[in-house]
mmCIF file with all atom_site columns, C-alpha atoms in Angstrom:
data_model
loop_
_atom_site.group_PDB
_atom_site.id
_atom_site.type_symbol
_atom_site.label_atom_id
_atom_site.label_alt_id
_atom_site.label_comp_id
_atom_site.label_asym_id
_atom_site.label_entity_id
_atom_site.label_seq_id
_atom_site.pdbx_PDB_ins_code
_atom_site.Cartn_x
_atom_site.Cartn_y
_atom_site.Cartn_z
_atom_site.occupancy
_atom_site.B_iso_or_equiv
_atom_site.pdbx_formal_charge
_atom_site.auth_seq_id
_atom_site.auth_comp_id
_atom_site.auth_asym_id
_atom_site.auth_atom_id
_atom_site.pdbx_PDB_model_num
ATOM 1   C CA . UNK S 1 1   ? 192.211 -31.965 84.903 1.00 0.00 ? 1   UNK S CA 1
ATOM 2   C CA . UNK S 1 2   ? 193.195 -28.471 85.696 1.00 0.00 ? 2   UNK S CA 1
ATOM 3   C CA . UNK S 1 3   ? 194.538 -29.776 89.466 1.00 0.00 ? 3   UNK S CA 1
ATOM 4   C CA . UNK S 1 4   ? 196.356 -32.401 87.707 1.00 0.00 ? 4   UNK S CA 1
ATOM 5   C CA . UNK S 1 5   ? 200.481 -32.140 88.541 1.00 0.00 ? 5   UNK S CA 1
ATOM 6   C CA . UNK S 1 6   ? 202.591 -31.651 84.871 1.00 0.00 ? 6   UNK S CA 1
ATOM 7   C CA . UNK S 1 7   ? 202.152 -35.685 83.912 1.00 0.00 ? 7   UNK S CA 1
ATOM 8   C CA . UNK S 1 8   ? 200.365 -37.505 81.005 1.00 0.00 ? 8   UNK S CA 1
ATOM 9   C CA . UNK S 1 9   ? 197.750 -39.810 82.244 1.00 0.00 ? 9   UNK S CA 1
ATOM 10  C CA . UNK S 1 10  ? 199.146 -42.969 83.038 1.00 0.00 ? 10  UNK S CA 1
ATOM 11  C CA . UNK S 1 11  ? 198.309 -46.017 80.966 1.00 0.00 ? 11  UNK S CA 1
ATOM 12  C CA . UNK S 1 12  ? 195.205 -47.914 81.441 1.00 0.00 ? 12  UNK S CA 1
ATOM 13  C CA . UNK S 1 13  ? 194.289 -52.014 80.332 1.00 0.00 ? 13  UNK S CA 1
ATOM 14  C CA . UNK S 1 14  ? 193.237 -51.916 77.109 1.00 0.00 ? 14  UNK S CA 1
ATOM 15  C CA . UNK S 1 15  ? 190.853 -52.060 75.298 1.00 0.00 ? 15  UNK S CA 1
ATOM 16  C CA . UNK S 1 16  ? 189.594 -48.383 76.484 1.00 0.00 ? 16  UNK S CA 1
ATOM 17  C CA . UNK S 1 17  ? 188.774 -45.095 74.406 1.00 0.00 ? 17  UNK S CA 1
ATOM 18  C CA . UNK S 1 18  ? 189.983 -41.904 73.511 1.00 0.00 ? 18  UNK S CA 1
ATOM 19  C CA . UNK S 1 19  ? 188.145 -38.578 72.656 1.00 0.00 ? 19  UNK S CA 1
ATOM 20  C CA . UNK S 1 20  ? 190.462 -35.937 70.920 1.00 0.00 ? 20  UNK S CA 1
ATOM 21  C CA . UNK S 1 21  ? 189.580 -32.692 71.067 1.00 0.00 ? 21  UNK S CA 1
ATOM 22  C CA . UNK S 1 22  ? 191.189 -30.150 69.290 1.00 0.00 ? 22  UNK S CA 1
ATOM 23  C CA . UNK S 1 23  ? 190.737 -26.853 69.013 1.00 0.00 ? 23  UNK S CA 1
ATOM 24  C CA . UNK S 1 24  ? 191.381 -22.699 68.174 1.00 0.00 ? 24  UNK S CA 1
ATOM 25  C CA . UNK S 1 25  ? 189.999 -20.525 70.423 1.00 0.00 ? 25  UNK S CA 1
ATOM 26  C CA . UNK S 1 26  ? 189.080 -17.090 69.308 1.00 0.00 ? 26  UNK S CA 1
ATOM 27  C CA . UNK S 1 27  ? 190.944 -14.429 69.253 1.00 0.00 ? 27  UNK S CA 1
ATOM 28  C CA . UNK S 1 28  ? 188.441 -11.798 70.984 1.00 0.00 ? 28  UNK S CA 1
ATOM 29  C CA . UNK S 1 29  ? 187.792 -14.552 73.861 1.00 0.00 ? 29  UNK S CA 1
ATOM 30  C CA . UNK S 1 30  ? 191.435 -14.656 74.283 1.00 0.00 ? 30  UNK S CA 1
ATOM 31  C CA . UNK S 1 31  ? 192.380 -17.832 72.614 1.00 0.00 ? 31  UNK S CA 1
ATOM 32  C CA . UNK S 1 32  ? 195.782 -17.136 71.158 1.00 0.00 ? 32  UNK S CA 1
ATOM 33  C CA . UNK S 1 33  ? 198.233 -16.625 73.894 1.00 0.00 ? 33  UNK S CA 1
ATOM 34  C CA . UNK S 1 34  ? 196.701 -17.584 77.522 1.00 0.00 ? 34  UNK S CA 1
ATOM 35  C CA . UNK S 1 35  ? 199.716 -18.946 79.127 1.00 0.00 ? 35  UNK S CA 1
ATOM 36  C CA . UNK S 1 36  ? 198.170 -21.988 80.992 1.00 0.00 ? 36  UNK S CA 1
ATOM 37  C CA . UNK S 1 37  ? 198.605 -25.732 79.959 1.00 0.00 ? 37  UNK S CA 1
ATOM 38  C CA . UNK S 1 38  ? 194.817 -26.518 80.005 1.00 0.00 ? 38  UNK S CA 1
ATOM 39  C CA . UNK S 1 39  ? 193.785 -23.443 77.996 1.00 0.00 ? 39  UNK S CA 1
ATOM 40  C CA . UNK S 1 40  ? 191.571 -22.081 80.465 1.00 0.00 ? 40  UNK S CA 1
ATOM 41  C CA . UNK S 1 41  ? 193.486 -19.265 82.788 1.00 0.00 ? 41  UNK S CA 1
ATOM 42  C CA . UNK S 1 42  ? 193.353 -16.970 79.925 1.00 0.00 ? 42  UNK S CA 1
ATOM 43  C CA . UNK S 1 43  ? 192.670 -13.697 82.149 1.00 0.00 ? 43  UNK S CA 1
ATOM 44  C CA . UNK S 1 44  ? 189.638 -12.846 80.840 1.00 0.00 ? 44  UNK S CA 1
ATOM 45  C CA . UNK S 1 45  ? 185.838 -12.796 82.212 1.00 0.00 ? 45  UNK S CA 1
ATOM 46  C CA . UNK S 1 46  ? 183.708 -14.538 79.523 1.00 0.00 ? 46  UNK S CA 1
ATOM 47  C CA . UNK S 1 47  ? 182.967 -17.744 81.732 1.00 0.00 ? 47  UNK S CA 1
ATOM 48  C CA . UNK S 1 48  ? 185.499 -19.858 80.056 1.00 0.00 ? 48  UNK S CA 1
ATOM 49  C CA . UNK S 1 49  ? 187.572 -21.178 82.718 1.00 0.00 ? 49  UNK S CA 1
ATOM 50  C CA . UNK S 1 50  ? 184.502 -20.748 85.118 1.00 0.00 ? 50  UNK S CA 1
ATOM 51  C CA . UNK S 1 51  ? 182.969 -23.592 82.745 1.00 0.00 ? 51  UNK S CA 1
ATOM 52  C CA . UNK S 1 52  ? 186.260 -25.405 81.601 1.00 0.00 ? 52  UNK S CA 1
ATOM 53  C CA . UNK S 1 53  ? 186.610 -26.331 85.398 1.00 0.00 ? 53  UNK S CA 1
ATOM 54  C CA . UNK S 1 54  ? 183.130 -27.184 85.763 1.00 0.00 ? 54  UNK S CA 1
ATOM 55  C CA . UNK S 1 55  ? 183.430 -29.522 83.036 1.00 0.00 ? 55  UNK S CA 1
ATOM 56  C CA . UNK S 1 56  ? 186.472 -30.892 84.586 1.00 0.00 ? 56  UNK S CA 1
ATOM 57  C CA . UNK S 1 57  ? 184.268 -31.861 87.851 1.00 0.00 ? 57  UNK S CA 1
ATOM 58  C CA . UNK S 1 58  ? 181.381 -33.188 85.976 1.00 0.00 ? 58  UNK S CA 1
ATOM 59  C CA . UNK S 1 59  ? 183.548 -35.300 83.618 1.00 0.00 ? 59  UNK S CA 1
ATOM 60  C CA . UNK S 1 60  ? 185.259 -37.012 86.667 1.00 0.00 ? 60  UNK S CA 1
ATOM 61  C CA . UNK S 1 61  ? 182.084 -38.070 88.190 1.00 0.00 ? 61  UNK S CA 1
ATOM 62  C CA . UNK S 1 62  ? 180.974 -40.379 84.474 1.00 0.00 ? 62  UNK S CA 1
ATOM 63  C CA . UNK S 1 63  ? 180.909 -43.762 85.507 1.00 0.00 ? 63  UNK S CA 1
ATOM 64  C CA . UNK S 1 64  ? 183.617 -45.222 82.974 1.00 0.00 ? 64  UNK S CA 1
ATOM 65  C CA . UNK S 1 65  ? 185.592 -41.573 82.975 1.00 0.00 ? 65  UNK S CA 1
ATOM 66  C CA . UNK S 1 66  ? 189.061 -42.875 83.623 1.00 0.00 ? 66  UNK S CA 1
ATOM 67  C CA . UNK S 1 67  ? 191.330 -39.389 83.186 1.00 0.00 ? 67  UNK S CA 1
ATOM 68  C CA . UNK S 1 68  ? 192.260 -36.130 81.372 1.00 0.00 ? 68  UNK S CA 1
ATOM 69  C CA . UNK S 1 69  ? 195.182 -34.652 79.193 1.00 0.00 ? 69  UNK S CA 1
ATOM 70  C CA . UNK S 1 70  ? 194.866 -31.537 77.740 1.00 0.00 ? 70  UNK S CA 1
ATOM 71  C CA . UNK S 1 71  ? 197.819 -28.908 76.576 1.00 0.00 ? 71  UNK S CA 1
ATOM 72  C CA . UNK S 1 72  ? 197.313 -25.422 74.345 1.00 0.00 ? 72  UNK S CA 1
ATOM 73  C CA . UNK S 1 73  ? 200.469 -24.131 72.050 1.00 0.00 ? 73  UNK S CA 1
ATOM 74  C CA . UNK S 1 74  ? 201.323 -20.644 72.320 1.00 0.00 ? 74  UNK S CA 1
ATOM 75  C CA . UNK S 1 75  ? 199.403 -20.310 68.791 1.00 0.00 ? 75  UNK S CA 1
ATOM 76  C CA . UNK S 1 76  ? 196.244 -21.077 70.074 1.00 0.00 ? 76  UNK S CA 1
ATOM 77  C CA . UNK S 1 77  ? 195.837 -25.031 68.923 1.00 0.00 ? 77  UNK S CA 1
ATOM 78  C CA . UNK S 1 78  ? 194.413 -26.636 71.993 1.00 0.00 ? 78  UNK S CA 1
ATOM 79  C CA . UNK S 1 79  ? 194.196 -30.445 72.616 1.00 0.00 ? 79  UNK S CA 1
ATOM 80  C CA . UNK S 1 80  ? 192.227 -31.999 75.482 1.00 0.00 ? 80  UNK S CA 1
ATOM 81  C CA . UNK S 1 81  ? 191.658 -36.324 75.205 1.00 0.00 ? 81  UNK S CA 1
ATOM 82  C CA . UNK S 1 82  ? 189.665 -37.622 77.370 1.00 0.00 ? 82  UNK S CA 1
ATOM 83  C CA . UNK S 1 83  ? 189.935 -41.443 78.417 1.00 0.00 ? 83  UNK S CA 1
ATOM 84  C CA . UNK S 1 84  ? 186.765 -43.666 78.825 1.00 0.00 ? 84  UNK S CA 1
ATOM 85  C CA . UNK S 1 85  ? 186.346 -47.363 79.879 1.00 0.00 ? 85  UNK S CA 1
ATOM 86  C CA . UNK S 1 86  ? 183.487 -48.350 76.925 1.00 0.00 ? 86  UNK S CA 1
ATOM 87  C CA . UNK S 1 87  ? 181.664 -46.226 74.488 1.00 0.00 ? 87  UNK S CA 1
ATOM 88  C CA . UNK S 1 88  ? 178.466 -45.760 77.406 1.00 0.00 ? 88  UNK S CA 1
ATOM 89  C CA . UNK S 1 89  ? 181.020 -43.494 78.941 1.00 0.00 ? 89  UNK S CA 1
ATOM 90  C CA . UNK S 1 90  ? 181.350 -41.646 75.982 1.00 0.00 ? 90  UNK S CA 1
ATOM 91  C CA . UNK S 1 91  ? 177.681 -41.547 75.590 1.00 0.00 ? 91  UNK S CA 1
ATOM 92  C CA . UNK S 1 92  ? 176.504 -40.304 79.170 1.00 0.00 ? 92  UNK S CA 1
ATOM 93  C CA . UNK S 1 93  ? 179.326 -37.701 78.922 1.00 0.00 ? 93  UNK S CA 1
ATOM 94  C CA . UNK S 1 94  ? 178.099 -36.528 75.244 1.00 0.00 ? 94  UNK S CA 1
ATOM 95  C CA . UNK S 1 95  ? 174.981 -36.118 76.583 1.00 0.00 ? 95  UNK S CA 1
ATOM 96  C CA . UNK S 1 96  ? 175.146 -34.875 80.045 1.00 0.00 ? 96  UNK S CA 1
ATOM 97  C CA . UNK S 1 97  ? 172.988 -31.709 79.775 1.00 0.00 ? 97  UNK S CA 1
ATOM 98  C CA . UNK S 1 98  ? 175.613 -29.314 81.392 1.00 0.00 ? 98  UNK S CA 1
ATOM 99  C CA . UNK S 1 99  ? 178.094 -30.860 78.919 1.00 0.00 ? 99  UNK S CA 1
ATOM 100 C CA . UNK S 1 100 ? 175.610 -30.068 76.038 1.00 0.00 ? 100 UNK S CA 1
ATOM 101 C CA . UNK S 1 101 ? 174.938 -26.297 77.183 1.00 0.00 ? 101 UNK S CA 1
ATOM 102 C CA . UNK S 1 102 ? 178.751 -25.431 77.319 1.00 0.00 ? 102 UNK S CA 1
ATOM 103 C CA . UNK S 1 103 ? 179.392 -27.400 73.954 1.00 0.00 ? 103 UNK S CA 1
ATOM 104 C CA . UNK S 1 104 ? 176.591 -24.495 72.654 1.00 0.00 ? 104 UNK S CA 1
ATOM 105 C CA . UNK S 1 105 ? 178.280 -21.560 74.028 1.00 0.00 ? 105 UNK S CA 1
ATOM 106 C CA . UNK S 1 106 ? 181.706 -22.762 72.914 1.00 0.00 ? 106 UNK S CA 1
ATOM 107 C CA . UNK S 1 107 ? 180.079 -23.112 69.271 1.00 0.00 ? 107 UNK S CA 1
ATOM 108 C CA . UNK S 1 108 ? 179.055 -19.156 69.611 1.00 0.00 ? 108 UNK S CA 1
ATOM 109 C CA . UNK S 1 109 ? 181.230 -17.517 71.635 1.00 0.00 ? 109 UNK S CA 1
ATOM 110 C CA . UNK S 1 110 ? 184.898 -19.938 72.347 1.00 0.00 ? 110 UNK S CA 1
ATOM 111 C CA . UNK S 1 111 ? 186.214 -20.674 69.633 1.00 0.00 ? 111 UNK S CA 1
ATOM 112 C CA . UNK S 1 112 ? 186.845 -20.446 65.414 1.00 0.00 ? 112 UNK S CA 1
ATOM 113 C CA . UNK S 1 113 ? 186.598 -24.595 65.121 1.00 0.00 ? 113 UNK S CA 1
ATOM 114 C CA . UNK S 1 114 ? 187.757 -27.745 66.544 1.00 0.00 ? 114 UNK S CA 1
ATOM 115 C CA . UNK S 1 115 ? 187.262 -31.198 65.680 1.00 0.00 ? 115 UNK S CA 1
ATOM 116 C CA . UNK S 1 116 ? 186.378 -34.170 67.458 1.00 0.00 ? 116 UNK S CA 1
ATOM 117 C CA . UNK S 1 117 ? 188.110 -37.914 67.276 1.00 0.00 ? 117 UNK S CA 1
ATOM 118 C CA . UNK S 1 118 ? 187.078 -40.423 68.784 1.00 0.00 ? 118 UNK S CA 1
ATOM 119 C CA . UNK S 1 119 ? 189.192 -43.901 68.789 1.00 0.00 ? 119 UNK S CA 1
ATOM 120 C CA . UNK S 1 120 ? 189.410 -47.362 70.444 1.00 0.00 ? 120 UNK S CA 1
ATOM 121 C CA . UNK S 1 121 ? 192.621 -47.815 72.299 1.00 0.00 ? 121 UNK S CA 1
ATOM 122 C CA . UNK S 1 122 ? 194.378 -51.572 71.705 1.00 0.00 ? 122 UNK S CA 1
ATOM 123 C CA . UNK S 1 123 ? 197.836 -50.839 73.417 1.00 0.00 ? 123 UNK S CA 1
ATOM 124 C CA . UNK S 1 124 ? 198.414 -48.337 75.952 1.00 0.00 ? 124 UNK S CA 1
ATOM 125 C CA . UNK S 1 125 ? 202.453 -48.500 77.728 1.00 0.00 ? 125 UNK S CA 1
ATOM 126 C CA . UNK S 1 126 ? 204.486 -45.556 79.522 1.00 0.00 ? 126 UNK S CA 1
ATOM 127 C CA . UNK S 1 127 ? 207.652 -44.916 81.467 1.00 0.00 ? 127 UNK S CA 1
ATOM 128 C CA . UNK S 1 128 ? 208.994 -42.812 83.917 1.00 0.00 ? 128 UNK S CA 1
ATOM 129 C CA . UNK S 1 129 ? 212.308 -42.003 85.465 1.00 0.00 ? 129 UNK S CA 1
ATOM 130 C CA . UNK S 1 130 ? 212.615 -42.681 88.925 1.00 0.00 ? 130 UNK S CA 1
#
């Protein structure tokens, strides 16, 4: 989430799922070099990060939505996974009608391609230094 401090998601009890989005952004809306972790503070005025952080909102409130990571390379390649309880997550988020509108414009204004993946988590560990 774009509020999120710099830390992965921390692991959740399996089984769960993740959506993998990746992406290129194009180059007139700014997609190659926007300095920002999330993709979305990429300076310029074509509703991007206006909707990105909408988005951000309206995924949290999915009943099943349990968190966010998303990064973009300095080349433009962005990846945002999304992490859902059961596949009815997945399904009111796919078609949440706000979600659905900005999935349009991204298609005709955002960005060259991405790709979608969508996969059942079975094992899920971290660690962090203390």
């Amino acid at each position: 989430m774009s509020d999120q401090s710099v830390a992965p998601v921390p692991p959740f009890e399996p089984p769960y799922y993740a959506v993998v989005f990746t992406s290129v952004r194009t180059e007139a809306e700014g997609g190659q070099e926007d300095g920002h972790d999330d993709g979305r503070d990429d300076g310029h005025d074509d509703g991007y990060d206006a909707t990105g952080a909408l988005m951000d909102e309206l995924v949290a409130s999915v009943p099943g939505f349990l968190g966010m990571d998303s990064a973009r390379t300095p080349g433009g390649l962005g990846i945002t996974v999304g992490y859902f309880r059961d596949e009815e997550a997945i399904l009111r988020w796919r078609g949440d009608a706000e979600h659905r509108t900005a999935q349009k414009r991204g298609r005709a204004e955002w960005y060259d391609k991405y790709v979608v993946h969508v996969a059942k988590v079975e094992r899920s560990h971290g660690f962090e230094r203390v």
